[in-house]
PDB file of C-alpha atoms in Angstrom:
ATOM      1  CA  UNK A1429       0.000   0.000   0.000  1.00 37.00           C
ATOM      2  CA  UNK A1430       1.286   3.435  -0.937  1.00 44.00           C
ATOM      3  CA  UNK A1431       0.563   6.406   1.287  1.00 46.00           C
ATOM      4  CA  UNK A1432      -0.621   9.521  -0.482  1.00 47.00           C
ATOM      5  CA  UNK A1433       1.644  12.512  -0.019  1.00 44.00           C
ATOM      6  CA  UNK A1434      -0.756  14.258   2.331  1.00 42.00           C
ATOM      7  CA  UNK A1435      -0.651  11.390   4.842  1.00 41.00           C
ATOM      8  CA  UNK A1436       3.123  11.545   4.945  1.00 41.00           C
ATOM      9  CA  UNK A1437       3.498  15.014   6.383  1.00 40.00           C
ATOM     10  CA  UNK A1438       2.565  16.071   9.911  1.00 35.00           C
ATOM     11  CA  UNK A1439      -0.244  13.486  10.051  1.00 39.00           C
ATOM     12  CA  UNK A1440      -2.728  16.173   9.030  1.00 47.00           C
ATOM     13  CA  UNK A1441      -4.984  13.689   7.248  1.00 57.00           C
ATOM     14  CA  UNK A1442      -6.532  10.551   8.643  1.00 67.00           C
ATOM     15  CA  UNK A1443      -6.707   8.406   5.485  1.00 78.00           C
ATOM     16  CA  UNK A1444      -4.188   6.000   4.021  1.00 75.00           C
ATOM     17  CA  UNK A1445      -5.017   5.523   0.339  1.00 76.00           C
ATOM     18  CA  UNK A1446      -3.933   2.777  -2.003  1.00 76.00           C
ATOM     19  CA  UNK A1447      -2.558   4.488  -5.109  1.00 79.00           C
ATOM     20  CA  UNK A1448      -0.698   1.555  -6.637  1.00 87.00           C
ATOM     21  CA  UNK A1449      -2.996   1.659  -9.682  1.00 91.00           C
ATOM     22  CA  UNK A1450      -1.495   4.964 -10.833  1.00 92.00           C
ATOM     23  CA  UNK A1451       1.968   3.419 -11.120  1.00 94.00           C
ATOM     24  CA  UNK A1452       0.609   1.304 -13.991  1.00 95.00           C
ATOM     25  CA  UNK A1453      -2.116   3.553 -15.403  1.00 95.00           C
ATOM     26  CA  UNK A1454      -0.219   6.835 -15.678  1.00 96.00           C
ATOM     27  CA  UNK A1455       3.042   5.570 -17.259  1.00 97.00           C
ATOM     28  CA  UNK A1456       1.062   3.669 -19.906  1.00 97.00           C
ATOM     29  CA  UNK A1457      -1.321   6.537 -20.672  1.00 97.00           C
ATOM     30  CA  UNK A1458       1.388   9.194 -20.643  1.00 98.00           C
ATOM     31  CA  UNK A1459       3.561   6.979 -22.836  1.00 98.00           C
ATOM     32  CA  UNK A1460       0.793   6.736 -25.434  1.00 97.00           C
ATOM     33  CA  UNK A1461       0.164  10.495 -25.291  1.00 97.00           C
ATOM     34  CA  UNK A1462       3.894  11.173 -25.631  1.00 98.00           C
ATOM     35  CA  UNK A1463       4.388   9.014 -28.741  1.00 98.00           C
ATOM     36  CA  UNK A1464       1.216  10.045 -30.566  1.00 96.00           C
ATOM     37  CA  UNK A1465       1.319  13.672 -29.431  1.00 96.00           C
ATOM     38  CA  UNK A1466       4.968  14.158 -30.356  1.00 97.00           C
ATOM     39  CA  UNK A1467       4.514  12.684 -33.838  1.00 96.00           C
ATOM     40  CA  UNK A1468       1.320  14.592 -34.633  1.00 95.00           C
ATOM     41  CA  UNK A1469       2.475  17.926 -33.241  1.00 95.00           C
ATOM     42  CA  UNK A1470       5.906  17.665 -34.871  1.00 95.00           C
ATOM     43  CA  UNK A1471       4.188  17.008 -38.192  1.00 94.00           C
ATOM     44  CA  UNK A1472       1.781  19.905 -37.592  1.00 93.00           C
ATOM     45  CA  UNK A1473       4.638  22.294 -36.842  1.00 94.00           C
ATOM     46  CA  UNK A1474       6.420  21.118 -39.977  1.00 94.00           C
ATOM     47  CA  UNK A1475       3.306  21.875 -42.043  1.00 90.00           C
ATOM     48  CA  UNK A1476       2.853  25.275 -40.416  1.00 91.00           C
ATOM     49  CA  UNK A1477       6.525  26.215 -40.791  1.00 91.00           C
ATOM     50  CA  UNK A1478       7.411  24.897 -44.247  1.00 91.00           C
ATOM     51  CA  UNK A1479       4.188  24.171 -46.125  1.00 86.00           C
ATOM     52  CA  UNK A1480       1.718  26.834 -45.027  1.00 84.00           C
ATOM     53  CA  UNK A1481       1.439  29.350 -47.863  1.00 81.00           C
ATOM     54  CA  UNK A1482      -1.403  31.483 -46.564  1.00 83.00           C
ATOM     55  CA  UNK A1483      -2.053  32.001 -42.870  1.00 88.00           C
ATOM     56  CA  UNK A1484      -5.544  32.641 -41.535  1.00 86.00           C
ATOM     57  CA  UNK A1485      -6.781  33.487 -38.065  1.00 89.00           C
ATOM     58  CA  UNK A1486      -7.669  29.849 -37.488  1.00 87.00           C
ATOM     59  CA  UNK A1487      -4.229  28.598 -38.483  1.00 90.00           C
ATOM     60  CA  UNK A1488      -2.632  31.161 -36.139  1.00 94.00           C
ATOM     61  CA  UNK A1489      -4.588  29.677 -33.242  1.00 94.00           C
ATOM     62  CA  UNK A1490      -3.818  26.108 -34.321  1.00 93.00           C
ATOM     63  CA  UNK A1491      -0.105  26.933 -34.637  1.00 95.00           C
ATOM     64  CA  UNK A1492      -0.050  28.217 -31.068  1.00 96.00           C
ATOM     65  CA  UNK A1493      -1.918  25.103 -29.958  1.00 95.00           C
ATOM     66  CA  UNK A1494       0.803  22.964 -31.518  1.00 95.00           C
ATOM     67  CA  UNK A1495       3.546  24.924 -29.748  1.00 97.00           C
ATOM     68  CA  UNK A1496       1.806  24.536 -26.390  1.00 96.00           C
ATOM     69  CA  UNK A1497       1.174  20.817 -26.958  1.00 96.00           C
ATOM     70  CA  UNK A1498       4.765  20.181 -28.035  1.00 97.00           C
ATOM     71  CA  UNK A1499       6.182  21.896 -24.947  1.00 96.00           C
ATOM     72  CA  UNK A1500       4.016  19.652 -22.806  1.00 97.00           C
ATOM     73  CA  UNK A1501       4.573  16.294 -24.525  1.00 97.00           C
ATOM     74  CA  UNK A1502       8.368  16.636 -24.413  1.00 97.00           C
ATOM     75  CA  UNK A1503       8.052  16.855 -20.614  1.00 96.00           C
ATOM     76  CA  UNK A1504       6.110  13.595 -20.328  1.00 97.00           C
ATOM     77  CA  UNK A1505       9.122  11.203 -20.230  1.00 98.00           C
ATOM     78  CA  UNK A1506      10.048  12.657 -16.836  1.00 97.00           C
ATOM     79  CA  UNK A1507       6.543  11.997 -15.489  1.00 97.00           C
ATOM     80  CA  UNK A1508       6.550   8.510 -17.003  1.00 97.00           C
ATOM     81  CA  UNK A1509       9.773   7.744 -15.148  1.00 98.00           C
ATOM     82  CA  UNK A1510       8.439   9.299 -11.931  1.00 97.00           C
ATOM     83  CA  UNK A1511       5.267   7.212 -11.782  1.00 96.00           C
ATOM     84  CA  UNK A1512       6.994   4.063 -13.034  1.00 96.00           C
ATOM     85  CA  UNK A1513       9.389   4.459 -10.084  1.00 95.00           C
ATOM     86  CA  UNK A1514       6.383   4.747  -7.738  1.00 92.00           C
ATOM     87  CA  UNK A1515       6.525   8.466  -6.987  1.00 92.00           C
ATOM     88  CA  UNK A1516      10.283   8.843  -6.714  1.00 94.00           C
ATOM     89  CA  UNK A1517      11.459  12.096  -8.341  1.00 97.00           C
ATOM     90  CA  UNK A1518      15.220  12.273  -9.090  1.00 96.00           C
ATOM     91  CA  UNK A1519      15.239  15.421 -11.248  1.00 96.00           C
ATOM     92  CA  UNK A1520      15.330  18.117  -8.583  1.00 96.00           C
ATOM     93  CA  UNK A1521      12.890  20.635  -7.124  1.00 97.00           C
ATOM     94  CA  UNK A1522      13.144  23.176  -9.955  1.00 97.00           C
ATOM     95  CA  UNK A1523      12.341  20.617 -12.644  1.00 97.00           C
ATOM     96  CA  UNK A1524       9.381  19.388 -10.575  1.00 97.00           C
ATOM     97  CA  UNK A1525       7.913  22.888 -10.555  1.00 97.00           C
ATOM     98  CA  UNK A1526       8.545  23.316 -14.296  1.00 97.00           C
ATOM     99  CA  UNK A1527       6.871  20.008 -15.166  1.00 97.00           C
ATOM    100  CA  UNK A1528       3.760  20.810 -13.133  1.00 97.00           C
ATOM    101  CA  UNK A1529       3.647  24.303 -14.645  1.00 97.00           C
ATOM    102  CA  UNK A1530       3.842  22.928 -18.192  1.00 97.00           C
ATOM    103  CA  UNK A1531       0.827  20.684 -17.591  1.00 97.00           C
ATOM    104  CA  UNK A1532      -1.446  23.497 -16.442  1.00 97.00           C
ATOM    105  CA  UNK A1533      -0.020  25.934 -18.969  1.00 97.00           C
ATOM    106  CA  UNK A1534      -0.837  23.534 -21.799  1.00 96.00           C
ATOM    107  CA  UNK A1535      -4.251  22.750 -20.345  1.00 96.00           C
ATOM    108  CA  UNK A1536      -5.442  26.337 -20.217  1.00 98.00           C
ATOM    109  CA  UNK A1537      -3.670  27.514 -23.368  1.00 97.00           C
ATOM    110  CA  UNK A1538      -5.502  24.760 -25.234  1.00 96.00           C
ATOM    111  CA  UNK A1539      -8.830  25.743 -23.704  1.00 96.00           C
ATOM    112  CA  UNK A1540      -8.436  29.420 -24.611  1.00 97.00           C
ATOM    113  CA  UNK A1541      -7.126  28.833 -28.133  1.00 96.00           C
ATOM    114  CA  UNK A1542      -9.962  26.390 -28.864  1.00 94.00           C
ATOM    115  CA  UNK A1543     -12.395  28.981 -27.521  1.00 95.00           C
ATOM    116  CA  UNK A1544     -10.917  31.580 -29.884  1.00 94.00           C
ATOM    117  CA  UNK A1545     -11.399  29.196 -32.804  1.00 91.00           C
ATOM    118  CA  UNK A1546     -15.056  28.745 -31.820  1.00 90.00           C
ATOM    119  CA  UNK A1547     -15.648  32.483 -31.450  1.00 92.00           C
ATOM    120  CA  UNK A1548     -13.920  33.114 -34.776  1.00 89.00           C
ATOM    121  CA  UNK A1549     -16.144  30.553 -36.473  1.00 86.00           C
ATOM    122  CA  UNK A1550     -19.275  31.926 -34.817  1.00 88.00           C
ATOM    123  CA  UNK A1551     -18.585  35.525 -35.841  1.00 88.00           C
ATOM    124  CA  UNK A1552     -17.569  34.543 -39.365  1.00 84.00           C
ATOM    125  CA  UNK A1553     -20.827  32.682 -39.935  1.00 82.00           C
ATOM    126  CA  UNK A1554     -23.398  34.684 -37.973  1.00 84.00           C
ATOM    127  CA  UNK A1555     -21.948  38.202 -38.369  1.00 84.00           C
ATOM    128  CA  UNK A1556     -19.800  38.033 -41.510  1.00 81.00           C
ATOM    129  CA  UNK A1557     -19.937  41.687 -42.506  1.00 79.00           C
ATOM    130  CA  UNK A1558     -19.850  43.247 -39.039  1.00 78.00           C
ATOM    131  CA  UNK A1559     -16.912  41.136 -37.862  1.00 77.00           C
ATOM    132  CA  UNK A1560     -14.866  41.223 -41.055  1.00 75.00           C
ATOM    133  CA  UNK A1561     -12.365  43.766 -39.782  1.00 77.00           C
ATOM    134  CA  UNK A1562     -11.742  41.679 -36.642  1.00 79.00           C
ATOM    135  CA  UNK A1563     -11.294  38.288 -38.312  1.00 83.00           C
ATOM    136  CA  UNK A1564      -7.809  38.872 -39.659  1.00 88.00           C
ATOM    137  CA  UNK A1565      -4.342  37.531 -38.987  1.00 91.00           C
ATOM    138  CA  UNK A1566      -3.200  40.634 -37.112  1.00 92.00           C
ATOM    139  CA  UNK A1567      -6.005  40.377 -34.556  1.00 93.00           C
ATOM    140  CA  UNK A1568      -5.397  36.640 -34.203  1.00 94.00           C
ATOM    141  CA  UNK A1569      -1.735  37.297 -33.438  1.00 96.00           C
ATOM    142  CA  UNK A1570      -2.631  39.903 -30.831  1.00 96.00           C
ATOM    143  CA  UNK A1571      -5.142  37.536 -29.226  1.00 96.00           C
ATOM    144  CA  UNK A1572      -2.552  34.738 -29.199  1.00 97.00           C
ATOM    145  CA  UNK A1573       0.027  36.913 -27.445  1.00 98.00           C
ATOM    146  CA  UNK A1574      -2.586  37.974 -24.889  1.00 98.00           C
ATOM    147  CA  UNK A1575      -3.537  34.344 -24.247  1.00 98.00           C
ATOM    148  CA  UNK A1576       0.074  33.379 -23.575  1.00 98.00           C
ATOM    149  CA  UNK A1577       0.509  36.346 -21.230  1.00 98.00           C
ATOM    150  CA  UNK A1578      -2.734  35.609 -19.364  1.00 98.00           C
ATOM    151  CA  UNK A1579      -2.098  31.882 -18.960  1.00 98.00           C
ATOM    152  CA  UNK A1580       1.562  32.204 -17.966  1.00 98.00           C
ATOM    153  CA  UNK A1581       0.662  34.923 -15.452  1.00 98.00           C
ATOM    154  CA  UNK A1582      -2.211  32.911 -13.994  1.00 98.00           C
ATOM    155  CA  UNK A1583      -0.111  29.739 -13.750  1.00 98.00           C
ATOM    156  CA  UNK A1584       2.973  31.428 -12.274  1.00 98.00           C
ATOM    157  CA  UNK A1585       1.836  30.552  -8.699  1.00 98.00           C
ATOM    158  CA  UNK A1586       2.357  26.877  -9.604  1.00 97.00           C
ATOM    159  CA  UNK A1587       6.073  27.553  -9.189  1.00 97.00           C
ATOM    160  CA  UNK A1588       5.299  28.417  -5.570  1.00 97.00           C
ATOM    161  CA  UNK A1589       2.777  25.675  -4.778  1.00 97.00           C
ATOM    162  CA  UNK A1590       4.419  22.691  -6.497  1.00 96.00           C
ATOM    163  CA  UNK A1591       7.351  21.377  -4.497  1.00 94.00           C
ATOM    164  CA  UNK A1592       9.321  18.237  -3.750  1.00 96.00           C
ATOM    165  CA  UNK A1593       9.264  16.409  -0.428  1.00 93.00           C
ATOM    166  CA  UNK A1594      11.797  13.859   0.806  1.00 90.00           C
ATOM    167  CA  UNK A1595      10.040  10.972   2.538  1.00 83.00           C
ATOM    168  CA  UNK A1596      12.742   8.683   3.903  1.00 83.00           C
ATOM    169  CA  UNK A1597      14.742   8.844   0.677  1.00 84.00           C
ATOM    170  CA  UNK A1598      11.667   8.718  -1.597  1.00 88.00           C
ATOM    171  CA  UNK A1599      11.313  12.159  -3.203  1.00 95.00           C
ATOM    172  CA  UNK A1600       7.754  13.199  -4.027  1.00 94.00           C
ATOM    173  CA  UNK A1601       6.880  15.818  -6.658  1.00 96.00           C
ATOM    174  CA  UNK A1602       3.585  17.346  -5.550  1.00 93.00           C
ATOM    175  CA  UNK A1603       0.965  17.665  -8.266  1.00 91.00           C
ATOM    176  CA  UNK A1604      -0.899  19.971  -5.864  1.00 92.00           C
ATOM    177  CA  UNK A1605       1.033  21.418  -2.915  1.00 92.00           C
ATOM    178  CA  UNK A1606       2.237  20.478   0.594  1.00 91.00           C
ATOM    179  CA  UNK A1607      -0.555  20.063   3.196  1.00 89.00           C
ATOM    180  CA  UNK A1608       0.257  23.343   4.918  1.00 91.00           C
ATOM    181  CA  UNK A1609      -0.422  25.302   1.712  1.00 95.00           C
ATOM    182  CA  UNK A1610      -3.430  23.322   0.515  1.00 95.00           C
ATOM    183  CA  UNK A1611      -6.167  25.737   1.740  1.00 95.00           C
ATOM    184  CA  UNK A1612      -4.553  28.561  -0.243  1.00 97.00           C
ATOM    185  CA  UNK A1613      -4.029  26.258  -3.214  1.00 97.00           C
ATOM    186  CA  UNK A1614      -7.716  25.281  -3.174  1.00 96.00           C
ATOM    187  CA  UNK A1615      -8.770  28.936  -3.403  1.00 97.00           C
ATOM    188  CA  UNK A1616      -6.266  29.601  -6.188  1.00 98.00           C
ATOM    189  CA  UNK A1617      -7.276  26.480  -8.137  1.00 97.00           C
ATOM    190  CA  UNK A1618     -10.985  27.329  -7.840  1.00 97.00           C
ATOM    191  CA  UNK A1619     -10.472  30.847  -9.188  1.00 98.00           C
ATOM    192  CA  UNK A1620      -8.406  29.547 -12.107  1.00 98.00           C
ATOM    193  CA  UNK A1621     -11.030  26.905 -12.935  1.00 97.00           C
ATOM    194  CA  UNK A1622     -13.773  29.525 -13.094  1.00 97.00           C
ATOM    195  CA  UNK A1623     -11.715  31.992 -15.138  1.00 97.00           C
ATOM    196  CA  UNK A1624      -9.963  29.646 -17.554  1.00 97.00           C
ATOM    197  CA  UNK A1625     -12.401  26.739 -17.834  1.00 97.00           C
ATOM    198  CA  UNK A1626     -15.966  27.608 -16.820  1.00 97.00           C
ATOM    199  CA  UNK A1627     -16.137  30.913 -18.702  1.00 97.00           C
ATOM    200  CA  UNK A1628     -14.562  29.525 -21.917  1.00 96.00           C
ATOM    201  CA  UNK A1629     -16.787  26.426 -22.016  1.00 96.00           C
ATOM    202  CA  UNK A1630     -19.870  28.592 -21.453  1.00 96.00           C
ATOM    203  CA  UNK A1631     -18.714  30.789 -24.332  1.00 95.00           C
ATOM    204  CA  UNK A1632     -18.345  27.778 -26.631  1.00 92.00           C
ATOM    205  CA  UNK A1633     -21.789  26.481 -25.620  1.00 92.00           C
ATOM    206  CA  UNK A1634     -23.369  29.875 -26.322  1.00 92.00           C
ATOM    207  CA  UNK A1635     -21.688  29.997 -29.746  1.00 88.00           C
ATOM    208  CA  UNK A1636     -22.975  26.496 -30.474  1.00 87.00           C
ATOM    209  CA  UNK A1637     -26.542  27.345 -29.453  1.00 87.00           C
ATOM    210  CA  UNK A1638     -26.656  30.605 -31.411  1.00 85.00           C
ATOM    211  CA  UNK A1639     -25.222  29.008 -34.546  1.00 80.00           C
ATOM    212  CA  UNK A1640     -27.658  26.124 -34.220  1.00 64.00           C
ATOM    213  CA  UNK A1641     -30.533  28.582 -34.048  1.00 59.00           C
ATOM    214  CA  UNK A1642     -29.180  30.315 -37.126  1.00 57.00           C
ATOM    215  CA  UNK A1643     -29.149  26.916 -38.903  1.00 56.00           C
ATOM    216  CA  UNK A1644     -25.569  27.433 -40.059  1.00 52.00           C
ATOM    217  CA  UNK A1645     -22.683  25.022 -40.324  1.00 61.00           C
ATOM    218  CA  UNK A1646     -21.523  24.207 -36.797  1.00 74.00           C
ATOM    219  CA  UNK A1647     -19.087  21.361 -37.430  1.00 76.00           C
ATOM    220  CA  UNK A1648     -16.072  23.236 -36.082  1.00 78.00           C
ATOM    221  CA  UNK A1649     -17.737  24.245 -32.831  1.00 84.00           C
ATOM    222  CA  UNK A1650     -19.158  20.740 -32.381  1.00 84.00           C
ATOM    223  CA  UNK A1651     -15.619  19.313 -32.614  1.00 84.00           C
ATOM    224  CA  UNK A1652     -14.300  21.860 -30.116  1.00 89.00           C
ATOM    225  CA  UNK A1653     -17.212  21.183 -27.763  1.00 89.00           C
ATOM    226  CA  UNK A1654     -16.514  17.445 -27.922  1.00 89.00           C
ATOM    227  CA  UNK A1655     -12.872  18.061 -26.980  1.00 91.00           C
ATOM    228  CA  UNK A1656     -14.064  20.106 -24.001  1.00 94.00           C
ATOM    229  CA  UNK A1657     -16.484  17.379 -22.909  1.00 93.00           C
ATOM    230  CA  UNK A1658     -14.095  14.460 -23.410  1.00 92.00           C
ATOM    231  CA  UNK A1659     -10.837  15.962 -22.139  1.00 94.00           C
ATOM    232  CA  UNK A1660     -11.454  18.942 -19.900  1.00 96.00           C
ATOM    233  CA  UNK A1661     -14.850  18.491 -18.242  1.00 96.00           C
ATOM    234  CA  UNK A1662     -14.211  15.124 -16.485  1.00 97.00           C
ATOM    235  CA  UNK A1663     -10.842  16.343 -15.224  1.00 97.00           C
ATOM    236  CA  UNK A1664     -12.182  19.578 -13.755  1.00 97.00           C
ATOM    237  CA  UNK A1665     -15.203  17.896 -12.161  1.00 97.00           C
ATOM    238  CA  UNK A1666     -13.255  15.063 -10.517  1.00 97.00           C
ATOM    239  CA  UNK A1667     -10.414  17.356  -9.473  1.00 97.00           C
ATOM    240  CA  UNK A1668     -12.815  19.801  -7.830  1.00 97.00           C
ATOM    241  CA  UNK A1669     -14.587  17.010  -5.945  1.00 97.00           C
ATOM    242  CA  UNK A1670     -11.281  15.504  -4.818  1.00 95.00           C
ATOM    243  CA  UNK A1671      -9.922  18.859  -3.633  1.00 95.00           C
ATOM    244  CA  UNK A1672     -13.101  19.658  -1.694  1.00 95.00           C
ATOM    245  CA  UNK A1673     -13.232  16.198  -0.099  1.00 94.00           C
ATOM    246  CA  UNK A1674      -9.592  16.509   0.857  1.00 91.00           C
ATOM    247  CA  UNK A1675     -10.129  19.919   2.422  1.00 92.00           C
ATOM    248  CA  UNK A1676     -13.227  18.732   4.320  1.00 92.00           C
ATOM    249  CA  UNK A1677     -11.420  15.577   5.499  1.00 87.00           C
ATOM    250  CA  UNK A1678     -14.358  13.332   4.546  1.00 91.00           C
ATOM    251  CA  UNK A1679     -14.659   9.595   5.142  1.00 90.00           C
ATOM    252  CA  UNK A1680     -11.781   7.580   3.724  1.00 90.00           C
ATOM    253  CA  UNK A1681     -13.865   5.554   1.253  1.00 91.00           C
ATOM    254  CA  UNK A1682     -15.285   8.751  -0.266  1.00 93.00           C
ATOM    255  CA  UNK A1683     -11.860  10.345  -0.435  1.00 92.00           C
ATOM    256  CA  UNK A1684     -10.341   7.266  -2.043  1.00 92.00           C
ATOM    257  CA  UNK A1685     -13.122   7.075  -4.651  1.00 94.00           C
ATOM    258  CA  UNK A1686     -12.644  10.738  -5.556  1.00 94.00           C
ATOM    259  CA  UNK A1687      -8.863  10.255  -5.671  1.00 93.00           C
ATOM    260  CA  UNK A1688      -9.190   7.335  -8.100  1.00 94.00           C
ATOM    261  CA  UNK A1689     -11.612   9.270 -10.320  1.00 95.00           C
ATOM    262  CA  UNK A1690      -9.278  12.271 -10.363  1.00 95.00           C
ATOM    263  CA  UNK A1691      -6.213  10.181 -11.234  1.00 94.00           C
ATOM    264  CA  UNK A1692      -8.102   8.356 -14.010  1.00 94.00           C
ATOM    265  CA  UNK A1693      -9.202  11.609 -15.675  1.00 96.00           C
ATOM    266  CA  UNK A1694      -5.744  13.181 -15.628  1.00 95.00           C
ATOM    267  CA  UNK A1695      -4.648  11.275 -18.765  1.00 95.00           C
ATOM    268  CA  UNK A1696      -7.822  12.518 -20.473  1.00 95.00           C
ATOM    269  CA  UNK A1697      -6.716  16.098 -19.863  1.00 96.00           C
ATOM    270  CA  UNK A1698      -3.313  15.222 -21.332  1.00 95.00           C
ATOM    271  CA  UNK A1699      -4.929  13.574 -24.357  1.00 95.00           C
ATOM    272  CA  UNK A1700      -5.836  16.992 -25.749  1.00 93.00           C
ATOM    273  CA  UNK A1701      -2.228  17.134 -26.967  1.00 94.00           C
ATOM    274  CA  UNK A1702      -3.104  14.311 -29.365  1.00 94.00           C
ATOM    275  CA  UNK A1703      -6.542  15.590 -30.331  1.00 91.00           C
ATOM    276  CA  UNK A1704      -5.547  19.168 -31.173  1.00 89.00           C
ATOM    277  CA  UNK A1705      -3.488  18.194 -34.276  1.00 88.00           C
ATOM    278  CA  UNK A1706      -6.276  15.855 -35.386  1.00 84.00           C
ATOM    279  CA  UNK A1707      -8.680  18.763 -35.000  1.00 81.00           C
ATOM    280  CA  UNK A1708      -6.536  20.798 -37.383  1.00 80.00           C
ATOM    281  CA  UNK A1709      -6.270  18.087 -40.034  1.00 79.00           C
ATOM    282  CA  UNK A1710      -9.997  17.317 -39.895  1.00 73.00           C
ATOM    283  CA  UNK A1711     -10.923  20.959 -40.260  1.00 68.00           C
ATOM    284  CA  UNK A1712      -8.241  22.070 -42.712  1.00 68.00           C
ATOM    285  CA  UNK A1713     -10.621  21.895 -45.655  1.00 57.00           C
ATOM    286  CA  UNK A1714     -13.136  23.809 -43.589  1.00 53.00           C
ATOM    287  CA  UNK A1715     -10.554  26.545 -42.979  1.00 50.00           C
ATOM    288  CA  UNK A1716      -9.995  26.841 -46.730  1.00 53.00           C
ATOM    289  CA  UNK A1717     -13.705  27.202 -47.389  1.00 54.00           C
ATOM    290  CA  UNK A1718     -13.943  29.753 -44.593  1.00 49.00           C
ATOM    291  CA  UNK A1719     -11.087  31.804 -46.036  1.00 49.00           C
ATOM    292  CA  UNK A1720     -12.727  31.688 -49.476  1.00 52.00           C
ATOM    293  CA  UNK A1721     -15.976  32.970 -47.965  1.00 50.00           C
ATOM    294  CA  UNK A1722     -14.159  35.732 -46.069  1.00 47.00           C
ATOM    295  CA  UNK A1723     -12.312  36.773 -49.229  1.00 53.00           C
ATOM    296  CA  UNK A1724     -15.632  37.055 -51.068  1.00 54.00           C
ATOM    297  CA  UNK A1725     -17.107  39.020 -48.178  1.00 50.00           C
ATOM    298  CA  UNK A1726     -14.088  41.329 -48.178  1.00 51.00           C
ATOM    299  CA  UNK A1727     -14.509  41.970 -51.903  1.00 53.00           C
ATOM    300  CA  UNK A1728     -18.228  42.606 -51.432  1.00 53.00           C
ATOM    301  CA  UNK A1729     -17.525  45.038 -48.596  1.00 49.00           C
ATOM    302  CA  UNK A1730     -14.974  46.974 -50.659  1.00 49.00           C
ATOM    303  CA  UNK A1731     -17.422  47.216 -53.570  1.00 47.00           C
ATOM    304  CA  UNK A1732     -20.197  48.366 -51.230  1.00 49.00           C
ATOM    305  CA  UNK A1733     -17.945  51.040 -49.721  1.00 49.00           C
ATOM    306  CA  UNK A1734     -16.936  52.208 -53.206  1.00 41.00           C
ATOM    307  CA  UNK A1735     -20.553  52.721 -54.285  1.00 43.00           C
ATOM    308  CA  UNK A1736     -21.445  54.331 -50.942  1.00 49.00           C
ATOM    309  CA  UNK A1737     -18.632  56.853 -51.389  1.00 43.00           C
ATOM    310  CA  UNK A1738     -19.622  57.404 -55.026  1.00 40.00           C
ATOM    311  CA  UNK A1739     -23.229  58.094 -54.054  1.00 46.00           C
ATOM    312  CA  UNK A1740     -22.074  60.687 -51.515  1.00 42.00           C
ATOM    313  CA  UNK A1741     -19.990  62.438 -54.176  1.00 43.00           C
TER     314      UNK A1741
END
């Protein structure tokens, strides 16, 4: 039986949980994500860098998704080794903090970039003329820079919360924080979940509903919504329940059930690194059609402005 990290320090928690399952589950799942994610994202970056002739707003967002995913998947071998060695971290405290930061940075960068793709699609279909001046590469680049700044700033506290702990020669790398800091971490994590998950998923749902009412093509937003439901929603629900149960010090069987559910959904959150490139390849033809439509709308708008100015003269 393996003691969870919060039973190892100061005896603040009453439960001893069996976490042996994660030493098999997580290395296997992370190994699959690493191989598939590295291949797909490397290929995507190659296409973006050497084969992309014309960039659109959507490809700007997808390019940034690929960068974020690649940074995360190249960190997975360290986590694979850590869990395969049954929570023994040999890479130092600084690397522990970096690895935990990269996970959350990728998670919320992906969520925000996918939300931007959905909003872009919604505006392009439902408000083509009004939003034409906003749906350009320059605005997409500005939005991308802002997303990186927001996510990195919001995730910077991870460098404070995530730490290593030496338990009789077995070095743990906290995926949360030491017990003494957990109340503060719970508040921080809750705020981040509302800001960077709840609000974006509500935005995507609203875009989906409005486009459905308009009886327009909604394939892109449906794909994004599925990624949210499959990868992000289970993770955030189970993590929230586990954190609350841990803070409330509930009965051990309830805490263990929530712990198992949380650990099982963590690979799902990582799987977005494999699904994001697939999302791009599935929708590439859709991007081309969208750009063709926007080009026609741009031409129509210029013609309309020309005749409006001529009528004034």
